[in-house]
PDB file of C-alpha atoms in Angstrom:
ATOM      1  CA  UNK H   1      89.766 117.854  94.447  1.00 54.00           C
ATOM      2  CA  UNK H   2      88.272 121.039  95.904  1.00 59.00           C
ATOM      3  CA  UNK H   3      90.939 123.579  96.893  1.00 66.00           C
ATOM      4  CA  UNK H   4      93.907 121.826  95.264  1.00 77.00           C
ATOM      5  CA  UNK H   5      94.504 122.287  91.521  1.00 79.00           C
ATOM      6  CA  UNK H   6      94.321 119.033  89.589  1.00 90.00           C
ATOM      7  CA  UNK H   7      97.658 119.904  88.008  1.00 91.00           C
ATOM      8  CA  UNK H   8      99.398 119.779  91.382  1.00 92.00           C
ATOM      9  CA  UNK H   9      97.737 116.464  92.207  1.00 94.00           C
ATOM     10  CA  UNK H  10      98.912 115.069  88.883  1.00 95.00           C
ATOM     11  CA  UNK H  11     102.475 116.180  89.653  1.00 95.00           C
ATOM     12  CA  UNK H  12     102.266 114.359  92.977  1.00 95.00           C
ATOM     13  CA  UNK H  13     100.847 111.260  91.271  1.00 95.00           C
ATOM     14  CA  UNK H  14     103.758 111.258  88.817  1.00 96.00           C
ATOM     15  CA  UNK H  15     106.328 111.530  91.615  1.00 95.00           C
ATOM     16  CA  UNK H  16     104.685 108.683  93.520  1.00 94.00           C
ATOM     17  CA  UNK H  17     104.551 106.502  90.426  1.00 94.00           C
ATOM     18  CA  UNK H  18     108.315 106.625  90.067  1.00 92.00           C
ATOM     19  CA  UNK H  19     109.119 106.295  93.774  1.00 94.00           C
ATOM     20  CA  UNK H  20     110.686 103.175  95.245  1.00 95.00           C
ATOM     21  CA  UNK H  21     112.270 104.549  98.414  1.00 97.00           C
ATOM     22  CA  UNK H  22     109.971 107.401  99.445  1.00 98.00           C
ATOM     23  CA  UNK H  23     110.107 108.677 103.013  1.00 98.00           C
ATOM     24  CA  UNK H  24     107.259 110.468 104.757  1.00 98.00           C
ATOM     25  CA  UNK H  25     108.047 113.066 107.430  1.00 97.00           C
ATOM     26  CA  UNK H  26     104.934 114.050 109.374  1.00 96.00           C
ATOM     27  CA  UNK H  27     103.706 116.195 112.212  1.00 94.00           C
ATOM     28  CA  UNK H  28     100.584 116.955 114.214  1.00 93.00           C
ATOM     29  CA  UNK H  29      98.534 117.878 111.144  1.00 93.00           C
ATOM     30  CA  UNK H  30      98.517 114.221 110.126  1.00 96.00           C
ATOM     31  CA  UNK H  31      96.455 113.333 113.205  1.00 96.00           C
ATOM     32  CA  UNK H  32      94.148 116.345 113.534  1.00 94.00           C
ATOM     33  CA  UNK H  33      91.786 114.705 111.043  1.00 93.00           C
ATOM     34  CA  UNK H  34      91.554 111.818 113.525  1.00 96.00           C
ATOM     35  CA  UNK H  35      90.354 114.247 116.193  1.00 93.00           C
ATOM     36  CA  UNK H  36      93.684 114.745 117.967  1.00 93.00           C
ATOM     37  CA  UNK H  37      94.397 118.451 118.611  1.00 83.00           C
ATOM     38  CA  UNK H  38      97.692 119.947 117.512  1.00 70.00           C
ATOM     39  CA  UNK H  39      99.610 122.606 119.415  1.00 59.00           C
ATOM     40  CA  UNK H  40      99.909 125.717 117.276  1.00 49.00           C
ATOM     41  CA  UNK H  41      96.733 126.054 115.208  1.00 45.00           C
ATOM     42  CA  UNK H  42      93.785 128.281 116.128  1.00 43.00           C
ATOM     43  CA  UNK H  43      92.247 125.489 118.207  1.00 47.00           C
ATOM     44  CA  UNK H  44      95.557 124.019 119.345  1.00 46.00           C
ATOM     45  CA  UNK H  45      96.673 123.369 122.900  1.00 53.00           C
ATOM     46  CA  UNK H  46      98.905 126.449 122.997  1.00 48.00           C
ATOM     47  CA  UNK H  47      95.845 128.683 122.533  1.00 50.00           C
ATOM     48  CA  UNK H  48      93.871 127.120 125.369  1.00 53.00           C
ATOM     49  CA  UNK H  49      93.963 128.505 128.900  1.00 61.00           C
ATOM     50  CA  UNK H  50      95.670 126.521 131.616  1.00 65.00           C
ATOM     51  CA  UNK H  51      97.228 127.336 134.963  1.00 80.00           C
ATOM     52  CA  UNK H  52     100.605 126.835 133.262  1.00 84.00           C
ATOM     53  CA  UNK H  53     101.506 127.059 129.552  1.00 85.00           C
ATOM     54  CA  UNK H  54     101.360 123.606 127.889  1.00 85.00           C
ATOM     55  CA  UNK H  55     105.012 123.811 126.829  1.00 87.00           C
ATOM     56  CA  UNK H  56     105.947 124.233 130.498  1.00 92.00           C
ATOM     57  CA  UNK H  57     103.678 121.393 131.649  1.00 93.00           C
ATOM     58  CA  UNK H  58     105.264 119.095 129.050  1.00 94.00           C
ATOM     59  CA  UNK H  59     108.814 119.836 130.200  1.00 96.00           C
ATOM     60  CA  UNK H  60     111.109 117.552 132.159  1.00 98.00           C
ATOM     61  CA  UNK H  61     111.441 120.156 134.902  1.00 98.00           C
ATOM     62  CA  UNK H  62     107.673 120.377 135.381  1.00 97.00           C
ATOM     63  CA  UNK H  63     107.381 116.585 135.303  1.00 98.00           C
ATOM     64  CA  UNK H  64     109.888 116.317 138.131  1.00 97.00           C
ATOM     65  CA  UNK H  65     108.608 119.239 140.227  1.00 97.00           C
ATOM     66  CA  UNK H  66     104.839 118.968 139.676  1.00 97.00           C
ATOM     67  CA  UNK H  67     104.358 115.317 138.761  1.00 98.00           C
ATOM     68  CA  UNK H  68     100.712 115.034 139.779  1.00 96.00           C
ATOM     69  CA  UNK H  69      99.723 118.153 137.808  1.00 95.00           C
ATOM     70  CA  UNK H  70     101.671 116.814 134.819  1.00 96.00           C
ATOM     71  CA  UNK H  71      99.584 113.642 134.867  1.00 97.00           C
ATOM     72  CA  UNK H  72      96.307 115.568 135.195  1.00 95.00           C
ATOM     73  CA  UNK H  73      97.113 117.414 131.957  1.00 93.00           C
ATOM     74  CA  UNK H  74      98.586 114.323 130.283  1.00 95.00           C
ATOM     75  CA  UNK H  75      95.491 112.187 130.942  1.00 95.00           C
ATOM     76  CA  UNK H  76      93.112 114.920 129.819  1.00 92.00           C
ATOM     77  CA  UNK H  77      94.902 116.188 126.708  1.00 90.00           C
ATOM     78  CA  UNK H  78      97.497 113.696 125.477  1.00 93.00           C
ATOM     79  CA  UNK H  79      95.773 110.311 125.651  1.00 95.00           C
ATOM     80  CA  UNK H  80      93.449 109.804 122.684  1.00 91.00           C
ATOM     81  CA  UNK H  81      93.286 106.027 122.940  1.00 96.00           C
ATOM     82  CA  UNK H  82      90.115 105.649 120.875  1.00 95.00           C
ATOM     83  CA  UNK H  83      91.367 107.739 117.933  1.00 96.00           C
ATOM     84  CA  UNK H  84      91.386 105.911 114.600  1.00 97.00           C
ATOM     85  CA  UNK H  85      93.686 106.270 111.573  1.00 98.00           C
ATOM     86  CA  UNK H  86      92.493 108.623 108.848  1.00 97.00           C
ATOM     87  CA  UNK H  87      93.071 108.509 105.088  1.00 96.00           C
ATOM     88  CA  UNK H  88      96.645 109.787 105.440  1.00 97.00           C
ATOM     89  CA  UNK H  89      97.670 107.001 107.820  1.00 98.00           C
ATOM     90  CA  UNK H  90      95.944 104.374 105.673  1.00 98.00           C
ATOM     91  CA  UNK H  91      97.478 105.564 102.409  1.00 97.00           C
ATOM     92  CA  UNK H  92     100.994 105.561 103.854  1.00 98.00           C
ATOM     93  CA  UNK H  93     100.535 101.989 105.055  1.00 98.00           C
ATOM     94  CA  UNK H  94      99.289 101.043 101.586  1.00 97.00           C
ATOM     95  CA  UNK H  95     102.331 102.615  99.892  1.00 97.00           C
ATOM     96  CA  UNK H  96     104.630 100.692 102.205  1.00 97.00           C
ATOM     97  CA  UNK H  97     102.895  97.420 101.268  1.00 97.00           C
ATOM     98  CA  UNK H  98     103.217  98.316  97.575  1.00 95.00           C
ATOM     99  CA  UNK H  99     106.959  98.919  97.912  1.00 95.00           C
ATOM    100  CA  UNK H 100     106.838 102.663  97.261  1.00 96.00           C
ATOM    101  CA  UNK H 101     107.470 103.916 100.810  1.00 97.00           C
ATOM    102  CA  UNK H 102     110.416 102.820 102.901  1.00 98.00           C
ATOM    103  CA  UNK H 103     109.688 104.619 106.177  1.00 98.00           C
ATOM    104  CA  UNK H 104     107.461 106.999 108.111  1.00 98.00           C
ATOM    105  CA  UNK H 105     109.257 109.490 110.337  1.00 98.00           C
ATOM    106  CA  UNK H 106     106.771 111.067 112.714  1.00 97.00           C
ATOM    107  CA  UNK H 107     106.743 113.712 115.411  1.00 95.00           C
ATOM    108  CA  UNK H 108     103.456 112.297 116.727  1.00 96.00           C
ATOM    109  CA  UNK H 109     103.140 110.074 119.783  1.00 97.00           C
ATOM    110  CA  UNK H 110      99.682 108.610 119.116  1.00 97.00           C
ATOM    111  CA  UNK H 111     100.622 105.337 117.405  1.00 98.00           C
ATOM    112  CA  UNK H 112      98.094 105.817 114.596  1.00 98.00           C
ATOM    113  CA  UNK H 113     100.581 104.918 111.864  1.00 98.00           C
ATOM    114  CA  UNK H 114     101.072 101.479 113.408  1.00 98.00           C
ATOM    115  CA  UNK H 115      97.323 101.134 113.965  1.00 98.00           C
ATOM    116  CA  UNK H 116      96.856 101.736 110.222  1.00 98.00           C
ATOM    117  CA  UNK H 117      99.355  98.989 109.376  1.00 98.00           C
ATOM    118  CA  UNK H 118     102.649 100.817 108.829  1.00 98.00           C
ATOM    119  CA  UNK H 119     105.628  98.770 109.992  1.00 98.00           C
ATOM    120  CA  UNK H 120     108.683 101.005 109.572  1.00 98.00           C
ATOM    121  CA  UNK H 121     107.686 103.908 111.840  1.00 98.00           C
ATOM    122  CA  UNK H 122     110.339 106.078 113.452  1.00 98.00           C
ATOM    123  CA  UNK H 123     108.818 107.952 116.391  1.00 98.00           C
ATOM    124  CA  UNK H 124     111.005 110.977 117.045  1.00 97.00           C
ATOM    125  CA  UNK H 125     109.084 112.023 120.153  1.00 96.00           C
ATOM    126  CA  UNK H 126     108.237 108.580 121.508  1.00 98.00           C
ATOM    127  CA  UNK H 127     104.828 107.004 122.060  1.00 98.00           C
ATOM    128  CA  UNK H 128     102.021 107.121 124.616  1.00 98.00           C
ATOM    129  CA  UNK H 129     101.686 103.357 124.189  1.00 98.00           C
ATOM    130  CA  UNK H 130     105.026 102.633 125.878  1.00 98.00           C
ATOM    131  CA  UNK H 131     105.457 103.340 129.595  1.00 98.00           C
ATOM    132  CA  UNK H 132     108.260 102.346 131.896  1.00 98.00           C
ATOM    133  CA  UNK H 133     109.148 102.450 135.573  1.00 98.00           C
ATOM    134  CA  UNK H 134     111.892 104.997 136.161  1.00 98.00           C
ATOM    135  CA  UNK H 135     113.391 102.862 138.933  1.00 98.00           C
ATOM    136  CA  UNK H 136     113.356  99.237 137.717  1.00 98.00           C
ATOM    137  CA  UNK H 137     112.509  99.623 134.017  1.00 98.00           C
ATOM    138  CA  UNK H 138     109.368  97.468 134.090  1.00 98.00           C
ATOM    139  CA  UNK H 139     106.985  98.129 131.182  1.00 98.00           C
ATOM    140  CA  UNK H 140     103.317  99.014 131.605  1.00 98.00           C
ATOM    141  CA  UNK H 141     100.404  99.383 129.156  1.00 97.00           C
ATOM    142  CA  UNK H 142      99.019 102.859 128.598  1.00 98.00           C
ATOM    143  CA  UNK H 143      95.810 101.845 130.379  1.00 96.00           C
ATOM    144  CA  UNK H 144      97.794 101.820 133.632  1.00 95.00           C
ATOM    145  CA  UNK H 145      98.080 105.585 133.276  1.00 97.00           C
ATOM    146  CA  UNK H 146      94.785 106.348 131.533  1.00 97.00           C
ATOM    147  CA  UNK H 147      92.586 104.504 134.017  1.00 95.00           C
ATOM    148  CA  UNK H 148      94.455 105.569 137.138  1.00 95.00           C
ATOM    149  CA  UNK H 149      94.569 108.737 139.187  1.00 95.00           C
ATOM    150  CA  UNK H 150      97.426 110.704 140.646  1.00 97.00           C
ATOM    151  CA  UNK H 151     100.989 109.629 139.933  1.00 98.00           C
ATOM    152  CA  UNK H 152     101.209 106.098 138.434  1.00 98.00           C
ATOM    153  CA  UNK H 153     103.618 103.867 140.302  1.00 98.00           C
ATOM    154  CA  UNK H 154     105.246 100.502 139.800  1.00 98.00           C
ATOM    155  CA  UNK H 155     104.971  97.817 142.522  1.00 98.00           C
ATOM    156  CA  UNK H 156     108.631  98.619 143.269  1.00 98.00           C
ATOM    157  CA  UNK H 157     107.595 102.185 144.185  1.00 98.00           C
ATOM    158  CA  UNK H 158     109.071 103.899 141.141  1.00 98.00           C
ATOM    159  CA  UNK H 159     107.161 106.401 139.034  1.00 98.00           C
ATOM    160  CA  UNK H 160     105.865 105.079 135.719  1.00 98.00           C
ATOM    161  CA  UNK H 161     106.849 107.557 132.985  1.00 98.00           C
ATOM    162  CA  UNK H 162     105.481 107.609 129.435  1.00 98.00           C
ATOM    163  CA  UNK H 163     108.064 106.986 126.728  1.00 98.00           C
ATOM    164  CA  UNK H 164     107.503 110.439 125.257  1.00 98.00           C
ATOM    165  CA  UNK H 165     110.183 113.068 124.749  1.00 97.00           C
ATOM    166  CA  UNK H 166     109.456 116.054 126.959  1.00 97.00           C
ATOM    167  CA  UNK H 167     110.836 119.527 126.455  1.00 95.00           C
ATOM    168  CA  UNK H 168     114.431 119.656 127.786  1.00 96.00           C
ATOM    169  CA  UNK H 169     114.937 115.978 126.920  1.00 97.00           C
ATOM    170  CA  UNK H 170     117.078 114.788 123.985  1.00 96.00           C
ATOM    171  CA  UNK H 171     115.727 112.755 121.105  1.00 96.00           C
ATOM    172  CA  UNK H 172     116.649 109.088 120.984  1.00 96.00           C
ATOM    173  CA  UNK H 173     119.979 108.740 119.170  1.00 97.00           C
ATOM    174  CA  UNK H 174     119.131 105.375 117.611  1.00 98.00           C
ATOM    175  CA  UNK H 175     115.871 106.740 116.166  1.00 98.00           C
ATOM    176  CA  UNK H 176     117.714 109.781 114.814  1.00 97.00           C
ATOM    177  CA  UNK H 177     120.389 107.653 113.163  1.00 98.00           C
ATOM    178  CA  UNK H 178     117.824 105.402 111.469  1.00 98.00           C
ATOM    179  CA  UNK H 179     115.852 108.437 110.314  1.00 98.00           C
ATOM    180  CA  UNK H 180     118.946 109.992 108.760  1.00 97.00           C
ATOM    181  CA  UNK H 181     119.795 106.713 107.012  1.00 98.00           C
ATOM    182  CA  UNK H 182     116.327 106.454 105.458  1.00 98.00           C
ATOM    183  CA  UNK H 183     116.364 110.108 104.390  1.00 97.00           C
ATOM    184  CA  UNK H 184     119.769 109.803 102.727  1.00 97.00           C
ATOM    185  CA  UNK H 185     118.626 106.751 100.760  1.00 97.00           C
ATOM    186  CA  UNK H 186     115.235 108.188  99.771  1.00 98.00           C
ATOM    187  CA  UNK H 187     114.252 109.064  96.202  1.00 97.00           C
ATOM    188  CA  UNK H 188     111.225 111.126  97.297  1.00 97.00           C
ATOM    189  CA  UNK H 189     110.531 113.086 100.481  1.00 97.00           C
ATOM    190  CA  UNK H 190     106.940 113.883 101.412  1.00 97.00           C
ATOM    191  CA  UNK H 191     106.540 116.339 104.282  1.00 96.00           C
ATOM    192  CA  UNK H 192     103.027 116.488 105.662  1.00 95.00           C
ATOM    193  CA  UNK H 193     101.047 118.068 108.467  1.00 93.00           C
ATOM    194  CA  UNK H 194     103.932 120.009 109.948  1.00 91.00           C
ATOM    195  CA  UNK H 195     105.023 123.639 109.900  1.00 86.00           C
ATOM    196  CA  UNK H 196     108.656 122.542 110.461  1.00 88.00           C
ATOM    197  CA  UNK H 197     108.770 124.650 113.614  1.00 82.00           C
ATOM    198  CA  UNK H 198     109.921 122.023 116.099  1.00 78.00           C
ATOM    199  CA  UNK H 199     113.665 121.425 116.309  1.00 80.00           C
ATOM    200  CA  UNK H 200     115.763 119.339 116.289  1.00 83.00           C
ATOM    201  CA  UNK H 201     113.181 117.110 114.554  1.00 82.00           C
ATOM    202  CA  UNK H 202     112.499 119.552 111.701  1.00 82.00           C
ATOM    203  CA  UNK H 203     116.208 119.771 110.920  1.00 90.00           C
ATOM    204  CA  UNK H 204     116.187 116.140 109.810  1.00 94.00           C
ATOM    205  CA  UNK H 205     114.727 117.030 106.408  1.00 92.00           C
ATOM    206  CA  UNK H 206     118.093 118.614 105.544  1.00 92.00           C
ATOM    207  CA  UNK H 207     119.558 115.109 105.300  1.00 96.00           C
ATOM    208  CA  UNK H 208     117.463 114.317 102.247  1.00 95.00           C
ATOM    209  CA  UNK H 209     119.803 114.455  99.279  1.00 89.00           C
ATOM    210  CA  UNK H 210     117.350 113.799  96.474  1.00 92.00           C
ATOM    211  CA  UNK H 211     115.600 116.210  94.138  1.00 92.00           C
ATOM    212  CA  UNK H 212     111.909 115.477  94.656  1.00 96.00           C
ATOM    213  CA  UNK H 213     110.236 117.035  97.700  1.00 95.00           C
ATOM    214  CA  UNK H 214     106.521 117.468  98.353  1.00 96.00           C
ATOM    215  CA  UNK H 215     105.080 119.572 101.193  1.00 94.00           C
ATOM    216  CA  UNK H 216     101.411 119.133 102.155  1.00 95.00           C
ATOM    217  CA  UNK H 217     100.255 121.429 104.931  1.00 92.00           C
ATOM    218  CA  UNK H 218      97.682 124.047 105.804  1.00 88.00           C
ATOM    219  CA  UNK H 219      99.829 127.142 105.388  1.00 83.00           C
ATOM    220  CA  UNK H 220     103.422 127.390 104.228  1.00 75.00           C
ATOM    221  CA  UNK H 221     106.033 125.807 106.504  1.00 71.00           C
ATOM    222  CA  UNK H 222     108.311 127.958 108.627  1.00 61.00           C
ATOM    223  CA  UNK H 223     111.423 126.544 106.974  1.00 66.00           C
ATOM    224  CA  UNK H 224     112.173 127.163 103.310  1.00 70.00           C
ATOM    225  CA  UNK H 225     112.089 123.849 101.464  1.00 78.00           C
ATOM    226  CA  UNK H 226     113.732 124.679  98.163  1.00 72.00           C
ATOM    227  CA  UNK H 227     112.222 123.296  94.998  1.00 76.00           C
ATOM    228  CA  UNK H 228     109.335 121.630  96.795  1.00 90.00           C
ATOM    229  CA  UNK H 229     105.921 120.972  95.317  1.00 93.00           C
ATOM    230  CA  UNK H 230     103.675 122.695  97.878  1.00 93.00           C
ATOM    231  CA  UNK H 231     100.020 121.762  98.381  1.00 94.00           C
ATOM    232  CA  UNK H 232      98.152 124.033 100.794  1.00 92.00           C
ATOM    233  CA  UNK H 233      95.560 121.548 102.024  1.00 93.00           C
ATOM    234  CA  UNK H 234      94.699 118.964 104.660  1.00 93.00           C
ATOM    235  CA  UNK H 235      96.839 115.928 104.106  1.00 94.00           C
ATOM    236  CA  UNK H 236      94.032 113.404 104.548  1.00 93.00           C
ATOM    237  CA  UNK H 237      92.025 115.110 101.839  1.00 92.00           C
ATOM    238  CA  UNK H 238      94.984 115.123  99.453  1.00 95.00           C
ATOM    239  CA  UNK H 239      95.840 111.475 100.064  1.00 95.00           C
ATOM    240  CA  UNK H 240      92.224 110.370  99.652  1.00 92.00           C
ATOM    241  CA  UNK H 241      92.284 111.912  96.156  1.00 92.00           C
ATOM    242  CA  UNK H 242      95.335 109.905  95.050  1.00 90.00           C
TER     243      UNK H 242
END
């Protein structure tokens, strides 16, 4: 494969061959090849010009104080409903079917892992596909938000909020506990498409107690992953070569 030495690919192939309880931990780079922008790259959302910084718009405080402006940004930049799984999503679903992969732990909210066929998907930051009334708890499809204008409301009058974790909000404890359990039982950890910059999610990789770690990302991750096999490449391209 162009850009990645064949020797490194062979090392990855050997690790996968022996895996029975692999866990994949992924970030925004997994979905950029499906046309979904990330946050921190050269073309990411943080480098685009808005009235407010994206990290402020996607905070709980901004959601509560400027709800209509939140939804303007959310509809324009966060809802990629027509995006399709790429080779990375498809390969992970295949490995799960083959009994090599036990779980996908993702920081993404786009639902592409499930669209590709993965079943055990732990969504650390929630999902755009789930939306709930903040007053009565009634569920709504994402189209209720995508096709509407202004602030989406339930018939009861409550605001319909996406089930995504905003800045200043805690991660779901049940999802965290399941993620830790899978990581502790794993015999191989593959980290892909993430710079390991976002905490507390990135701190989860410390719960992996095994010896075999693979990191696939454009550029070295912010955190030092000791003893890892590092492939500096797009994850979809690497997985398509396996």
